[in-house]
Amino acid sequence: MVTGGAADWREVADRAARAAEQVPGVAFLSPGLAGLVRNAAQLLAGTESRGRPPSRPHGVRVSRREGPERWHVDVQVAVRRGHRALDVARAVTAAVGSAVAGGVPPTVRVTVTHLV
């Protein structure tokens, strides 16, 4: 059971990222502006070169909604050309929902940021 500690948040984000990356048509997870700034700050500070992993998978943001066991997951993806963005977004929503679901199903929001 996921209790809300930092490791649990990371676990939920990791499961969501792995599920999203496995969906046909997903080219990659897209970090968005906040992720790009965080990456740049880590590079400038040298934390990436010390072998520390990023604080969470890029392109995935996890928060709590409606009680301690209710997760909300935001996923940003780039979609491969030749795939309908709507179909890929729906498939990512379903995959992430299944991967993260515990006792209470999560809410999932998928944003398509690029077509590549």
Short mmCIF file of N, CA and C in Angstrom, two decimals:
data_model
loop_
_atom_site.label_atom_id
_atom_site.label_comp_id
_atom_site.label_asym_id
_atom_site.label_seq_id
_atom_site.Cartn_x
_atom_site.Cartn_y
_atom_site.Cartn_z
N MET A 1 0.85 -1.17 0.00
CA MET A 1 0.00 0.00 0.00
C MET A 1 0.89 1.24 0.00
N VAL A 2 0.53 2.23 -0.75
CA VAL A 2 1.29 3.47 -0.85
C VAL A 2 0.85 4.40 0.27
N THR A 3 1.83 4.89 1.06
CA THR A 3 1.47 5.67 2.24
C THR A 3 1.72 7.15 2.11
N GLY A 4 2.50 7.60 1.16
CA GLY A 4 2.69 9.03 0.98
C GLY A 4 4.08 9.53 1.27
N GLY A 5 5.00 8.65 1.69
CA GLY A 5 6.38 9.06 1.89
C GLY A 5 7.04 9.40 0.57
N ALA A 6 8.23 9.99 0.64
CA ALA A 6 8.94 10.39 -0.58
C ALA A 6 9.20 9.20 -1.50
N ALA A 7 9.53 8.05 -0.92
CA ALA A 7 9.77 6.86 -1.74
C ALA A 7 8.50 6.43 -2.45
N ASP A 8 7.35 6.59 -1.79
CA ASP A 8 6.08 6.22 -2.41
C ASP A 8 5.76 7.13 -3.59
N TRP A 9 6.01 8.43 -3.43
CA TRP A 9 5.77 9.37 -4.53
C TRP A 9 6.65 8.99 -5.71
N ARG A 10 7.89 8.67 -5.44
CA ARG A 10 8.84 8.29 -6.49
C ARG A 10 8.38 6.99 -7.16
N GLU A 11 7.91 6.04 -6.36
CA GLU A 11 7.44 4.77 -6.91
C GLU A 11 6.25 4.98 -7.85
N VAL A 12 5.31 5.80 -7.45
CA VAL A 12 4.15 6.08 -8.28
C VAL A 12 4.59 6.76 -9.58
N ALA A 13 5.48 7.73 -9.48
CA ALA A 13 5.98 8.42 -10.68
C ALA A 13 6.72 7.45 -11.59
N ASP A 14 7.53 6.57 -11.03
CA ASP A 14 8.27 5.59 -11.83
C ASP A 14 7.33 4.63 -12.54
N ARG A 15 6.32 4.14 -11.81
CA ARG A 15 5.35 3.22 -12.44
C ARG A 15 4.58 3.92 -13.56
N ALA A 16 4.20 5.17 -13.32
CA ALA A 16 3.48 5.93 -14.34
C ALA A 16 4.36 6.14 -15.57
N ALA A 17 5.61 6.49 -15.35
CA ALA A 17 6.54 6.73 -16.47
C ALA A 17 6.75 5.46 -17.29
N ARG A 18 6.99 4.35 -16.61
CA ARG A 18 7.20 3.09 -17.34
C ARG A 18 5.97 2.71 -18.14
N ALA A 19 4.79 2.86 -17.55
CA ALA A 19 3.56 2.52 -18.26
C ALA A 19 3.36 3.40 -19.48
N ALA A 20 3.59 4.70 -19.33
CA ALA A 20 3.41 5.63 -20.45
C ALA A 20 4.39 5.34 -21.58
N GLU A 21 5.64 5.06 -21.23
CA GLU A 21 6.66 4.80 -22.25
C GLU A 21 6.38 3.54 -23.06
N GLN A 22 5.61 2.61 -22.51
CA GLN A 22 5.31 1.36 -23.21
C GLN A 22 4.15 1.47 -24.20
N VAL A 23 3.44 2.57 -24.18
CA VAL A 23 2.28 2.74 -25.05
C VAL A 23 2.75 2.96 -26.48
N PRO A 24 2.23 2.20 -27.44
CA PRO A 24 2.59 2.42 -28.84
C PRO A 24 2.23 3.85 -29.27
N GLY A 25 3.17 4.48 -29.94
CA GLY A 25 2.96 5.84 -30.40
C GLY A 25 3.61 6.89 -29.52
N VAL A 26 4.01 6.51 -28.30
CA VAL A 26 4.72 7.45 -27.43
C VAL A 26 6.18 7.46 -27.84
N ALA A 27 6.67 8.64 -28.24
CA ALA A 27 8.07 8.77 -28.61
C ALA A 27 8.94 8.92 -27.37
N PHE A 28 8.51 9.79 -26.46
CA PHE A 28 9.24 10.00 -25.20
C PHE A 28 8.38 10.82 -24.25
N LEU A 29 8.75 10.81 -22.99
CA LEU A 29 8.11 11.68 -22.00
C LEU A 29 8.74 13.05 -22.14
N SER A 30 7.92 14.07 -22.06
CA SER A 30 8.37 15.43 -22.31
C SER A 30 8.44 16.19 -20.98
N PRO A 31 9.61 16.73 -20.62
CA PRO A 31 9.74 17.32 -19.29
C PRO A 31 9.03 18.64 -19.08
N GLY A 32 8.67 19.37 -20.11
CA GLY A 32 8.04 20.67 -19.93
C GLY A 32 9.04 21.70 -19.44
N LEU A 33 8.61 22.92 -19.30
CA LEU A 33 9.50 24.01 -18.94
C LEU A 33 10.11 23.82 -17.55
N ALA A 34 9.31 23.41 -16.57
CA ALA A 34 9.83 23.21 -15.22
C ALA A 34 10.91 22.13 -15.20
N GLY A 35 10.70 21.06 -15.94
CA GLY A 35 11.69 19.99 -16.01
C GLY A 35 12.97 20.45 -16.68
N LEU A 36 12.84 21.25 -17.72
CA LEU A 36 14.03 21.76 -18.39
C LEU A 36 14.84 22.68 -17.48
N VAL A 37 14.16 23.52 -16.73
CA VAL A 37 14.84 24.41 -15.79
C VAL A 37 15.51 23.58 -14.69
N ARG A 38 14.82 22.58 -14.17
CA ARG A 38 15.39 21.71 -13.14
C ARG A 38 16.62 20.99 -13.67
N ASN A 39 16.55 20.47 -14.91
CA ASN A 39 17.69 19.79 -15.50
C ASN A 39 18.88 20.72 -15.62
N ALA A 40 18.62 21.95 -16.09
CA ALA A 40 19.70 22.92 -16.25
C ALA A 40 20.32 23.25 -14.89
N ALA A 41 19.50 23.41 -13.87
CA ALA A 41 20.01 23.72 -12.53
C ALA A 41 20.85 22.57 -11.99
N GLN A 42 20.40 21.33 -12.23
CA GLN A 42 21.17 20.17 -11.78
C GLN A 42 22.50 20.08 -12.49
N LEU A 43 22.50 20.37 -13.78
CA LEU A 43 23.75 20.34 -14.53
C LEU A 43 24.71 21.43 -14.05
N LEU A 44 24.19 22.63 -13.81
CA LEU A 44 25.03 23.72 -13.33
C LEU A 44 25.58 23.44 -11.94
N ALA A 45 24.76 22.80 -11.11
CA ALA A 45 25.20 22.48 -9.75
C ALA A 45 26.10 21.24 -9.72
N GLY A 46 26.11 20.49 -10.82
CA GLY A 46 26.95 19.29 -10.88
C GLY A 46 26.34 18.07 -10.22
N THR A 47 25.06 18.11 -9.86
CA THR A 47 24.46 16.96 -9.18
C THR A 47 24.27 15.78 -10.11
N GLU A 48 24.01 16.02 -11.37
CA GLU A 48 23.85 14.89 -12.30
C GLU A 48 25.17 14.15 -12.47
N SER A 49 26.28 14.89 -12.47
CA SER A 49 27.57 14.25 -12.68
C SER A 49 28.01 13.43 -11.48
N ARG A 50 27.41 13.65 -10.31
CA ARG A 50 27.73 12.85 -9.13
C ARG A 50 26.93 11.56 -9.07
N GLY A 51 26.18 11.28 -10.10
CA GLY A 51 25.44 10.02 -10.17
C GLY A 51 24.10 10.03 -9.47
N ARG A 52 23.64 11.18 -9.02
CA ARG A 52 22.32 11.24 -8.41
C ARG A 52 21.25 11.17 -9.48
N PRO A 53 20.23 10.34 -9.27
CA PRO A 53 19.14 10.31 -10.24
C PRO A 53 18.29 11.57 -10.10
N PRO A 54 17.55 11.95 -11.15
CA PRO A 54 16.64 13.08 -11.02
C PRO A 54 15.60 12.78 -9.95
N SER A 55 14.98 13.82 -9.40
CA SER A 55 14.04 13.65 -8.30
C SER A 55 12.79 12.88 -8.71
N ARG A 56 12.46 12.92 -9.96
CA ARG A 56 11.32 12.16 -10.47
C ARG A 56 11.49 12.01 -11.97
N PRO A 57 10.79 11.07 -12.58
CA PRO A 57 10.90 10.94 -14.03
C PRO A 57 10.45 12.22 -14.72
N HIS A 58 11.18 12.62 -15.72
CA HIS A 58 10.81 13.82 -16.47
C HIS A 58 9.52 13.56 -17.23
N GLY A 59 8.64 14.53 -17.24
CA GLY A 59 7.38 14.39 -17.93
C GLY A 59 6.26 13.80 -17.10
N VAL A 60 6.54 13.50 -15.83
CA VAL A 60 5.52 12.95 -14.93
C VAL A 60 5.50 13.78 -13.65
N ARG A 61 4.32 14.21 -13.26
CA ARG A 61 4.15 14.95 -12.01
C ARG A 61 3.06 14.25 -11.21
N VAL A 62 3.33 13.98 -9.95
CA VAL A 62 2.41 13.23 -9.09
C VAL A 62 1.98 14.13 -7.93
N SER A 63 0.70 14.09 -7.60
CA SER A 63 0.19 14.82 -6.44
C SER A 63 -0.94 14.02 -5.82
N ARG A 64 -1.40 14.50 -4.68
CA ARG A 64 -2.52 13.84 -3.99
C ARG A 64 -3.80 14.60 -4.24
N ARG A 65 -4.90 13.87 -4.36
CA ARG A 65 -6.22 14.47 -4.52
C ARG A 65 -7.21 13.72 -3.66
N GLU A 66 -8.11 14.43 -3.05
CA GLU A 66 -9.26 13.85 -2.36
C GLU A 66 -8.90 12.75 -1.37
N GLY A 67 -7.94 12.99 -0.52
CA GLY A 67 -7.61 12.01 0.51
C GLY A 67 -6.25 11.39 0.30
N PRO A 68 -5.78 10.67 1.31
CA PRO A 68 -4.42 10.15 1.29
C PRO A 68 -4.15 9.05 0.27
N GLU A 69 -5.16 8.36 -0.17
CA GLU A 69 -4.93 7.26 -1.13
C GLU A 69 -5.34 7.61 -2.55
N ARG A 70 -5.63 8.86 -2.81
CA ARG A 70 -6.07 9.29 -4.14
C ARG A 70 -4.93 10.02 -4.85
N TRP A 71 -4.35 9.40 -5.85
CA TRP A 71 -3.25 10.00 -6.61
C TRP A 71 -3.79 10.75 -7.82
N HIS A 72 -3.10 11.81 -8.18
CA HIS A 72 -3.34 12.51 -9.44
C HIS A 72 -2.00 12.51 -10.18
N VAL A 73 -2.03 12.07 -11.42
CA VAL A 73 -0.81 11.96 -12.21
C VAL A 73 -0.96 12.79 -13.48
N ASP A 74 -0.02 13.71 -13.69
CA ASP A 74 0.08 14.48 -14.94
C ASP A 74 1.21 13.89 -15.75
N VAL A 75 0.92 13.57 -17.01
CA VAL A 75 1.93 12.99 -17.89
C VAL A 75 2.00 13.84 -19.15
N GLN A 76 3.22 14.20 -19.56
CA GLN A 76 3.43 14.93 -20.80
C GLN A 76 4.21 14.03 -21.74
N VAL A 77 3.66 13.83 -22.94
CA VAL A 77 4.30 12.92 -23.89
C VAL A 77 4.46 13.57 -25.27
N ALA A 78 5.43 13.07 -25.98
CA ALA A 78 5.59 13.39 -27.40
C ALA A 78 5.08 12.17 -28.16
N VAL A 79 4.34 12.41 -29.22
CA VAL A 79 3.71 11.34 -30.00
C VAL A 79 4.41 11.21 -31.35
N ARG A 80 4.62 9.96 -31.73
CA ARG A 80 5.25 9.68 -33.02
C ARG A 80 4.28 10.00 -34.16
N ARG A 81 4.82 10.53 -35.23
CA ARG A 81 4.00 10.78 -36.43
C ARG A 81 3.41 9.46 -36.90
N GLY A 82 2.24 9.54 -37.46
CA GLY A 82 1.56 8.33 -37.92
C GLY A 82 0.62 7.76 -36.87
N HIS A 83 0.64 8.33 -35.68
CA HIS A 83 -0.28 7.91 -34.62
C HIS A 83 -1.19 9.08 -34.29
N ARG A 84 -2.45 8.78 -34.05
CA ARG A 84 -3.38 9.85 -33.65
C ARG A 84 -3.13 10.24 -32.21
N ALA A 85 -2.91 11.52 -31.98
CA ALA A 85 -2.59 12.00 -30.64
C ALA A 85 -3.69 11.64 -29.64
N LEU A 86 -4.94 11.75 -30.05
CA LEU A 86 -6.06 11.43 -29.15
C LEU A 86 -6.02 9.97 -28.72
N ASP A 87 -5.78 9.07 -29.68
CA ASP A 87 -5.72 7.65 -29.36
C ASP A 87 -4.56 7.33 -28.42
N VAL A 88 -3.42 7.95 -28.67
CA VAL A 88 -2.25 7.72 -27.81
C VAL A 88 -2.52 8.27 -26.41
N ALA A 89 -3.11 9.46 -26.33
CA ALA A 89 -3.41 10.05 -25.02
C ALA A 89 -4.38 9.17 -24.24
N ARG A 90 -5.38 8.63 -24.89
CA ARG A 90 -6.33 7.74 -24.21
C ARG A 90 -5.64 6.46 -23.74
N ALA A 91 -4.76 5.92 -24.58
CA ALA A 91 -4.04 4.70 -24.20
C ALA A 91 -3.08 4.96 -23.04
N VAL A 92 -2.43 6.12 -23.03
CA VAL A 92 -1.55 6.48 -21.91
C VAL A 92 -2.37 6.63 -20.64
N THR A 93 -3.52 7.28 -20.73
CA THR A 93 -4.39 7.44 -19.57
C THR A 93 -4.76 6.08 -18.98
N ALA A 94 -5.15 5.16 -19.81
CA ALA A 94 -5.53 3.82 -19.34
C ALA A 94 -4.34 3.08 -18.75
N ALA A 95 -3.19 3.14 -19.41
CA ALA A 95 -2.01 2.42 -18.95
C ALA A 95 -1.52 2.96 -17.61
N VAL A 96 -1.47 4.27 -17.49
CA VAL A 96 -1.02 4.89 -16.23
C VAL A 96 -2.02 4.60 -15.12
N GLY A 97 -3.30 4.69 -15.43
CA GLY A 97 -4.32 4.39 -14.43
C GLY A 97 -4.20 2.98 -13.89
N SER A 98 -3.95 2.02 -14.77
CA SER A 98 -3.78 0.63 -14.34
C SER A 98 -2.50 0.44 -13.53
N ALA A 99 -1.43 1.11 -13.95
CA ALA A 99 -0.13 0.94 -13.29
C ALA A 99 -0.11 1.55 -11.89
N VAL A 100 -0.85 2.62 -11.70
CA VAL A 100 -0.82 3.35 -10.43
C VAL A 100 -1.93 2.93 -9.49
N ALA A 101 -2.98 2.34 -10.02
CA ALA A 101 -4.17 2.03 -9.22
C ALA A 101 -3.83 1.19 -8.01
N GLY A 102 -4.36 1.61 -6.90
CA GLY A 102 -4.30 0.85 -5.66
C GLY A 102 -5.73 0.52 -5.30
N GLY A 103 -6.16 0.94 -4.12
CA GLY A 103 -7.54 0.74 -3.73
C GLY A 103 -8.47 1.72 -4.42
N VAL A 104 -7.96 2.92 -4.68
CA VAL A 104 -8.76 3.98 -5.30
C VAL A 104 -8.12 4.33 -6.64
N PRO A 105 -8.88 4.33 -7.73
CA PRO A 105 -8.27 4.65 -9.02
C PRO A 105 -7.75 6.09 -9.04
N PRO A 106 -6.60 6.31 -9.67
CA PRO A 106 -6.05 7.66 -9.75
C PRO A 106 -6.76 8.49 -10.81
N THR A 107 -6.59 9.79 -10.72
CA THR A 107 -6.98 10.63 -11.85
C THR A 107 -5.71 10.84 -12.67
N VAL A 108 -5.86 10.83 -13.97
CA VAL A 108 -4.71 10.95 -14.86
C VAL A 108 -5.02 12.01 -15.90
N ARG A 109 -4.07 12.92 -16.10
CA ARG A 109 -4.19 13.92 -17.16
C ARG A 109 -2.98 13.77 -18.07
N VAL A 110 -3.25 13.62 -19.37
CA VAL A 110 -2.18 13.46 -20.35
C VAL A 110 -2.18 14.66 -21.27
N THR A 111 -1.00 15.24 -21.46
CA THR A 111 -0.83 16.35 -22.38
C THR A 111 0.13 15.93 -23.48
N VAL A 112 -0.28 16.08 -24.72
CA VAL A 112 0.60 15.82 -25.86
C VAL A 112 1.33 17.11 -26.17
N THR A 113 2.64 17.09 -26.04
CA THR A 113 3.43 18.32 -26.21
C THR A 113 4.10 18.42 -27.57
N HIS A 114 4.34 17.30 -28.22
CA HIS A 114 5.05 17.31 -29.51
C HIS A 114 4.54 16.19 -30.41
N LEU A 115 4.72 16.39 -31.70
CA LEU A 115 4.59 15.31 -32.68
C LEU A 115 5.96 15.19 -33.32
N VAL A 116 6.53 13.99 -33.25
CA VAL A 116 7.88 13.79 -33.79
C VAL A 116 7.90 12.65 -34.78
#
